[in-house]
Structure formats: structure tokens, C-alpha cells
């Protein structure tokens, strides 16, 4: 009896903070290790899309442009350029620069394994990754930045802040600051949180520097970080 055996592919979107990829300067070793993980997981039918953040280069350029009087929208546009510069590095390391281009609009994405940066002013790449996860019907969204997870308050301001292993939707919306400003750093932007909650996207927040931990999270094993409970 012939017949097709459906191949089960797990789809993951990783929001990869620019703070890990290129802050203070390009982190070649990290990029190579990340790409190595992506290519290895591909062979195990786990397809990873990456949305790359702007990191220091985005913030430096935004600050300078703002000091010259540029509008917030224009500063956002500058931030988007920085995210695409960083995304270009991941695409280069994946060896996919010849056949792929960086999508600029989530709605036009048809692939399960894209590399992209920002899209439009008014949000960060966290929101883009949530939109992408919703568009490609991803099984999991991983927010990977340089902090270990979601804290009950900003750990940079409050040393007594506690990292939460699980966070519910109401609590999440309470923790996140609502207003967008170019270059602002919050663990997840408000738009991302709303998309995650509305579309019930399985989401983990963890430190992207620890790739072994990220791989454990992707494979459903116990990991260090925060799970958004929907
Ligand atoms: P990031 O997504 O990098 O912001 O976008 P971030 O939260 O600082 O993330 P890290 O530091 O990389 O982890 C950088 C800036 O680019 C603009 C915003 O101004 C944002 O703060 N941006 C980015 C947009 O306006 N739209 C986008 O879709 C993406």
C-alpha cells in the first residue's frame, strides 16, 4: 500500500535581540553558533524563522537623529534599517543570501523559514515576530534577548525584581509599558503582547545567549526562562 506519510514540521519563530547579535559590535561567534543550531534543527524537521532586532547600532543612530530633531517616525525608520542590517548578517551566515531577500511585509511571507527585521514604524521586532508567528501559524514563539526572562518589575531599575517562570496575560499587560518610542527597550512591546494573547501564540521568553537552553525550550524540555500562559 503506497501512500504519503505526512511529514510533521514544527514551526518556530525566534525574535532575536540585536543586543545579542551585534552589541556592542558584531558577535560573529554567536551568529555562527545560532545558524549552526538553525541548520541542525532543520534536519530534525524543526523550521526556524528569525526576526532580528537592531541592538546598539539602532539605538546609537536613533539617539543621534533625535538630537538633530528627527521625528519619532523617522527615528523608527532608522531603527528598521538597523534591524535589516543585522538580519542580513544572519542571512549571510545561513548561506541563503543568494536565493533569499529580507521580507519587508509580514503579510507577504509565505515561507516557514524566513529571516527578517522590522517592518513599519510604531513597534519593535517583538511585534513583527508575533505577527509572523500568527501569519505562518507557528507552533512556538521564542523571545530571545539578553535578559533571562520576564521579571515582575524592571530588573535594571529594581535589583529586588523577581523573574517569573510563568506569566498570565493580565499580569503580562500590567508589566509592559504601553507607549512606543523609537529605540525604547522593554522585554516585549505592547503590540507583541496583544497579538500573542489574541492569537494564543505559545510564547517563551529567555536569554538568547544560551543556545543550549533555547534548544531545550524548542524541544519541549525544561528550560530557564518565562512561559506566557494563555
Ligand atoms: P528592535 O526591535 O531592535 O527594538 O528595534 P529593541 O526592543 O530595542 O530590541 P533589541 O535591543 O534589538 O533587543 C529597534 C528600533 O527600530 C524601530 C523602533 O524604533 C525600535 O525601537 N523599529 C523596529 C520599528 O519602528 N519597526 C519595526 O518593525 C522594528
Tab-separated table of C-alpha atoms and ligand atoms in Angstrom:
chain	number	residue	atom	x	y	z
A	1	UNK	CA	0.000	0.000	0.000
A	2	UNK	CA	1.657	3.147	-1.191
A	3	UNK	CA	0.706	6.427	0.323
A	4	UNK	CA	2.163	9.587	1.536
A	5	UNK	CA	3.395	9.856	5.036
A	6	UNK	CA	2.766	13.380	6.191
A	7	UNK	CA	5.924	14.949	7.450
A	8	UNK	CA	5.437	16.718	10.732
A	9	UNK	CA	7.236	20.003	10.790
A	10	UNK	CA	7.433	22.135	13.868
A	11	UNK	CA	7.407	25.843	13.096
A	12	UNK	CA	9.219	28.221	15.427
A	13	UNK	CA	9.680	31.979	15.231
A	14	UNK	CA	12.633	33.411	17.149
A	15	UNK	CA	12.722	37.109	17.963
A	16	UNK	CA	16.475	37.505	18.240
A	17	UNK	CA	17.535	40.641	20.089
A	18	UNK	CA	20.024	42.862	18.348
A	19	UNK	CA	21.638	43.059	21.781
A	20	UNK	CA	22.944	39.534	21.222
A	21	UNK	CA	23.685	39.660	17.503
A	22	UNK	CA	25.540	42.950	17.305
A	23	UNK	CA	26.069	44.801	20.566
A	24	UNK	CA	28.411	46.423	21.234
A	25	UNK	CA	29.821	45.141	17.932
A	26	UNK	CA	29.076	42.219	15.613
A	27	UNK	CA	29.142	38.967	17.572
A	28	UNK	CA	30.480	36.585	14.920
A	29	UNK	CA	30.766	33.592	17.224
A	30	UNK	CA	27.197	33.910	18.403
A	31	UNK	CA	25.904	34.272	14.831
A	32	UNK	CA	27.782	31.151	13.735
A	33	UNK	CA	26.528	29.113	16.708
A	34	UNK	CA	22.930	30.292	16.186
A	35	UNK	CA	22.992	29.460	12.486
A	36	UNK	CA	24.528	26.100	13.283
A	37	UNK	CA	21.576	25.373	15.586
A	38	UNK	CA	19.038	26.503	12.958
A	39	UNK	CA	20.571	24.260	10.282
A	40	UNK	CA	20.851	21.298	12.658
A	41	UNK	CA	17.225	21.619	13.778
A	42	UNK	CA	16.107	21.854	10.164
A	43	UNK	CA	17.351	18.294	9.693
A	44	UNK	CA	15.100	17.303	12.609
A	45	UNK	CA	12.081	18.916	10.865
A	46	UNK	CA	12.071	21.957	13.093
A	47	UNK	CA	11.884	25.029	10.925
A	48	UNK	CA	13.018	28.310	12.430
A	49	UNK	CA	12.201	31.813	11.238
A	50	UNK	CA	14.265	34.605	12.726
A	51	UNK	CA	13.252	38.210	13.300
A	52	UNK	CA	16.377	40.165	14.185
A	53	UNK	CA	16.492	43.282	16.362
A	54	UNK	CA	18.540	46.436	15.961
A	55	UNK	CA	20.656	46.447	19.110
A	56	UNK	CA	23.212	49.165	19.808
A	57	UNK	CA	23.534	50.377	16.233
A	58	UNK	CA	19.786	51.130	16.190
A	59	UNK	CA	19.900	52.992	19.493
A	60	UNK	CA	23.054	54.992	18.591
A	61	UNK	CA	21.638	56.134	15.256
A	62	UNK	CA	18.201	56.874	16.728
A	63	UNK	CA	19.697	58.960	19.540
A	64	UNK	CA	21.829	60.958	17.126
A	65	UNK	CA	18.960	61.522	14.685
A	66	UNK	CA	16.656	62.568	17.544
A	67	UNK	CA	19.281	65.055	18.750
A	68	UNK	CA	19.225	66.597	15.259
A	69	UNK	CA	15.455	66.999	15.558
A	70	UNK	CA	14.237	63.996	13.548
A	71	UNK	CA	10.645	62.908	14.253
A	72	UNK	CA	9.885	59.701	16.191
A	73	UNK	CA	8.573	58.127	12.986
A	74	UNK	CA	11.777	58.927	11.145
A	75	UNK	CA	13.794	57.527	14.081
A	76	UNK	CA	11.741	54.328	13.839
A	77	UNK	CA	12.628	54.125	10.131
A	78	UNK	CA	16.303	54.380	11.080
A	79	UNK	CA	15.811	51.599	13.656
A	80	UNK	CA	14.231	49.420	10.964
A	81	UNK	CA	17.287	49.893	8.745
A	82	UNK	CA	19.490	48.708	11.636
A	83	UNK	CA	17.352	45.592	12.171
A	84	UNK	CA	17.674	44.759	8.489
A	85	UNK	CA	21.454	45.201	8.640
A	86	UNK	CA	21.558	42.655	11.470
A	87	UNK	CA	19.134	40.339	9.656
A	88	UNK	CA	21.467	40.480	6.644
A	89	UNK	CA	24.235	39.028	8.789
A	90	UNK	CA	22.114	36.034	9.821
A	91	UNK	CA	21.083	35.500	6.196
A	92	UNK	CA	24.731	35.645	5.119
A	93	UNK	CA	25.819	33.145	7.769
A	94	UNK	CA	22.982	30.809	6.754
A	95	UNK	CA	24.399	30.928	3.219
A	96	UNK	CA	20.976	31.962	1.924
A	97	UNK	CA	21.928	35.435	0.698
A	98	UNK	CA	21.949	34.314	-2.938
A	99	UNK	CA	18.403	32.959	-3.072
A	100	UNK	CA	16.577	34.919	-0.394
A	101	UNK	CA	15.790	38.534	0.301
A	102	UNK	CA	14.668	40.053	3.586
A	103	UNK	CA	10.862	40.374	3.620
A	104	UNK	CA	9.632	43.855	4.459
A	105	UNK	CA	5.983	42.922	4.978
A	106	UNK	CA	4.799	40.029	7.173
A	107	UNK	CA	1.639	39.616	5.099
A	108	UNK	CA	3.695	38.705	2.047
A	109	UNK	CA	5.675	35.978	3.821
A	110	UNK	CA	4.853	32.519	2.531
A	111	UNK	CA	7.905	30.663	3.704
A	112	UNK	CA	8.253	28.834	7.049
A	113	UNK	CA	11.872	29.824	7.470
A	114	UNK	CA	12.482	33.459	6.767
A	115	UNK	CA	14.979	35.919	8.176
A	116	UNK	CA	13.711	39.448	8.581
A	117	UNK	CA	13.995	42.628	10.592
A	118	UNK	CA	11.483	45.393	11.203
A	119	UNK	CA	8.558	46.396	9.032
A	120	UNK	CA	6.798	49.648	9.930
A	121	UNK	CA	7.222	52.475	12.463
A	122	UNK	CA	5.305	52.250	15.739
A	123	UNK	CA	6.520	48.943	17.146
A	124	UNK	CA	9.653	46.795	17.578
A	125	UNK	CA	10.742	43.478	16.104
A	126	UNK	CA	8.931	41.773	19.021
A	127	UNK	CA	5.646	42.780	17.394
A	128	UNK	CA	6.934	41.713	13.972
A	129	UNK	CA	7.812	38.273	15.342
A	130	UNK	CA	4.326	37.914	16.872
A	131	UNK	CA	2.728	38.952	13.558
A	132	UNK	CA	4.947	36.477	11.713
A	133	UNK	CA	4.117	33.675	14.161
A	134	UNK	CA	0.441	34.361	13.590
A	135	UNK	CA	0.834	34.561	9.786
A	136	UNK	CA	2.748	31.295	9.379
A	137	UNK	CA	0.787	29.589	12.197
A	138	UNK	CA	3.926	28.868	14.194
A	139	UNK	CA	3.812	26.325	16.997
A	140	UNK	CA	6.075	28.407	19.193
A	141	UNK	CA	7.393	31.956	19.518
A	142	UNK	CA	10.661	32.494	21.356
A	143	UNK	CA	11.644	35.937	22.501
A	144	UNK	CA	15.400	35.778	22.929
A	145	UNK	CA	17.071	38.829	24.393
A	146	UNK	CA	19.932	39.449	26.830
A	147	UNK	CA	17.726	39.069	29.911
A	148	UNK	CA	16.767	35.723	31.390
A	149	UNK	CA	13.000	36.140	31.254
A	150	UNK	CA	10.132	38.379	32.320
A	151	UNK	CA	10.517	39.996	35.736
A	152	UNK	CA	7.769	41.362	37.967
A	153	UNK	CA	9.400	44.803	37.547
A	154	UNK	CA	12.292	46.209	35.522
A	155	UNK	CA	15.420	44.429	36.885
A	156	UNK	CA	17.653	47.296	35.680
A	157	UNK	CA	15.804	49.685	37.989
A	158	UNK	CA	14.817	47.340	40.817
A	159	UNK	CA	17.511	44.874	41.966
A	160	UNK	CA	14.909	43.024	44.051
A	161	UNK	CA	12.876	42.173	40.903
A	162	UNK	CA	11.893	38.512	40.633
A	163	UNK	CA	11.909	36.518	37.393
A	164	UNK	CA	8.587	34.842	36.738
A	165	UNK	CA	8.567	31.244	35.490
A	166	UNK	CA	5.045	31.671	34.159
A	167	UNK	CA	3.131	34.831	33.424
A	168	UNK	CA	-0.572	35.130	32.638
A	169	UNK	CA	-1.978	37.518	30.038
A	170	UNK	CA	-3.359	40.068	32.520
A	171	UNK	CA	-0.121	40.126	34.507
A	172	UNK	CA	1.882	40.491	31.278
A	173	UNK	CA	-0.131	43.507	30.160
A	174	UNK	CA	0.353	45.009	33.627
A	175	UNK	CA	4.149	44.650	33.487
A	176	UNK	CA	4.681	46.089	29.999
A	177	UNK	CA	4.921	49.819	29.479
A	178	UNK	CA	2.310	50.889	26.968
A	179	UNK	CA	3.880	53.649	24.965
A	180	UNK	CA	6.128	53.154	21.963
A	181	UNK	CA	9.161	55.366	21.461
A	182	UNK	CA	11.915	54.780	18.912
A	183	UNK	CA	14.717	52.696	20.415
A	184	UNK	CA	12.888	52.039	23.699
A	185	UNK	CA	13.838	48.732	25.353
A	186	UNK	CA	11.159	46.663	27.053
A	187	UNK	CA	11.118	42.901	27.365
A	188	UNK	CA	8.176	42.627	24.941
A	189	UNK	CA	6.392	45.519	23.286
A	190	UNK	CA	2.717	46.042	23.999
A	191	UNK	CA	1.669	45.276	20.428
A	192	UNK	CA	3.535	41.963	20.573
A	193	UNK	CA	1.839	41.066	23.863
A	194	UNK	CA	-1.607	41.840	22.462
A	195	UNK	CA	-1.011	39.758	19.315
A	196	UNK	CA	0.324	36.860	21.415
A	197	UNK	CA	-2.711	36.959	23.684
A	198	UNK	CA	-5.292	37.448	20.922
A	199	UNK	CA	-3.887	34.665	18.753
A	200	UNK	CA	-2.986	32.414	21.684
A	201	UNK	CA	0.597	32.011	20.466
A	202	UNK	CA	2.681	29.706	22.651
A	203	UNK	CA	5.479	32.026	23.810
A	204	UNK	CA	8.675	31.632	25.802
A	205	UNK	CA	10.951	34.489	26.883
A	206	UNK	CA	14.553	33.519	27.543
A	207	UNK	CA	18.172	34.608	27.328
A	208	UNK	CA	19.247	34.102	23.718
A	209	UNK	CA	22.929	33.910	24.597
A	210	UNK	CA	22.411	30.410	25.978
A	211	UNK	CA	21.658	28.433	22.844
A	212	UNK	CA	21.581	25.080	24.638
A	213	UNK	CA	18.796	26.451	26.795
A	214	UNK	CA	16.972	27.736	23.695
A	215	UNK	CA	17.218	24.331	22.048
A	216	UNK	CA	15.815	22.667	25.173
A	217	UNK	CA	12.882	25.097	25.102
A	218	UNK	CA	12.229	24.387	21.414
A	219	UNK	CA	12.275	20.650	22.058
A	220	UNK	CA	9.766	20.899	24.899
A	221	UNK	CA	12.306	20.173	27.606
A	222	UNK	CA	12.654	22.173	30.802
A	223	UNK	CA	14.397	25.487	30.266
A	224	UNK	CA	15.389	28.615	32.131
A	225	UNK	CA	13.054	31.480	31.234
A	226	UNK	CA	9.420	32.579	31.327
A	227	UNK	CA	6.435	30.899	29.731
A	228	UNK	CA	3.496	33.108	28.803
A	229	UNK	CA	0.431	31.225	29.969
A	230	UNK	CA	-2.579	31.963	27.783
B	1	LIG	P1	14.262	46.437	17.924
B	1	LIG	O1	13.211	45.505	17.593
B	1	LIG	O2	15.650	46.036	17.857
B	1	LIG	O3	13.978	47.043	19.353
B	1	LIG	O4	14.086	47.713	17.012
B	1	LIG	P2	14.535	46.586	20.762
B	1	LIG	O5	13.349	46.252	21.580
B	1	LIG	O6	15.435	47.681	21.200
B	1	LIG	O7	15.348	45.229	20.584
B	1	LIG	P3	16.879	44.821	20.756
B	1	LIG	O8	17.619	45.874	21.524
B	1	LIG	O9	17.414	44.643	19.399
B	1	LIG	O10	16.804	43.545	21.506
B	1	LIG	C1	14.898	48.864	17.158
B	1	LIG	C2	14.074	50.076	16.845
B	1	LIG	O11	13.697	50.078	15.451
B	1	LIG	C3	12.395	50.588	15.279
B	1	LIG	C4	11.940	51.033	16.681
B	1	LIG	O12	12.327	52.373	16.883
B	1	LIG	C5	12.749	50.134	17.594
B	1	LIG	O13	12.892	50.659	18.887
B	1	LIG	N1	11.501	49.560	14.657
B	1	LIG	C6	11.862	48.246	14.650
B	1	LIG	C7	10.303	49.945	14.083
B	1	LIG	O14	9.926	51.123	14.095
B	1	LIG	N2	9.517	48.992	13.480
B	1	LIG	C8	9.851	47.681	13.442
B	1	LIG	O15	9.104	46.872	12.855
B	1	LIG	C9	11.055	47.315	14.050
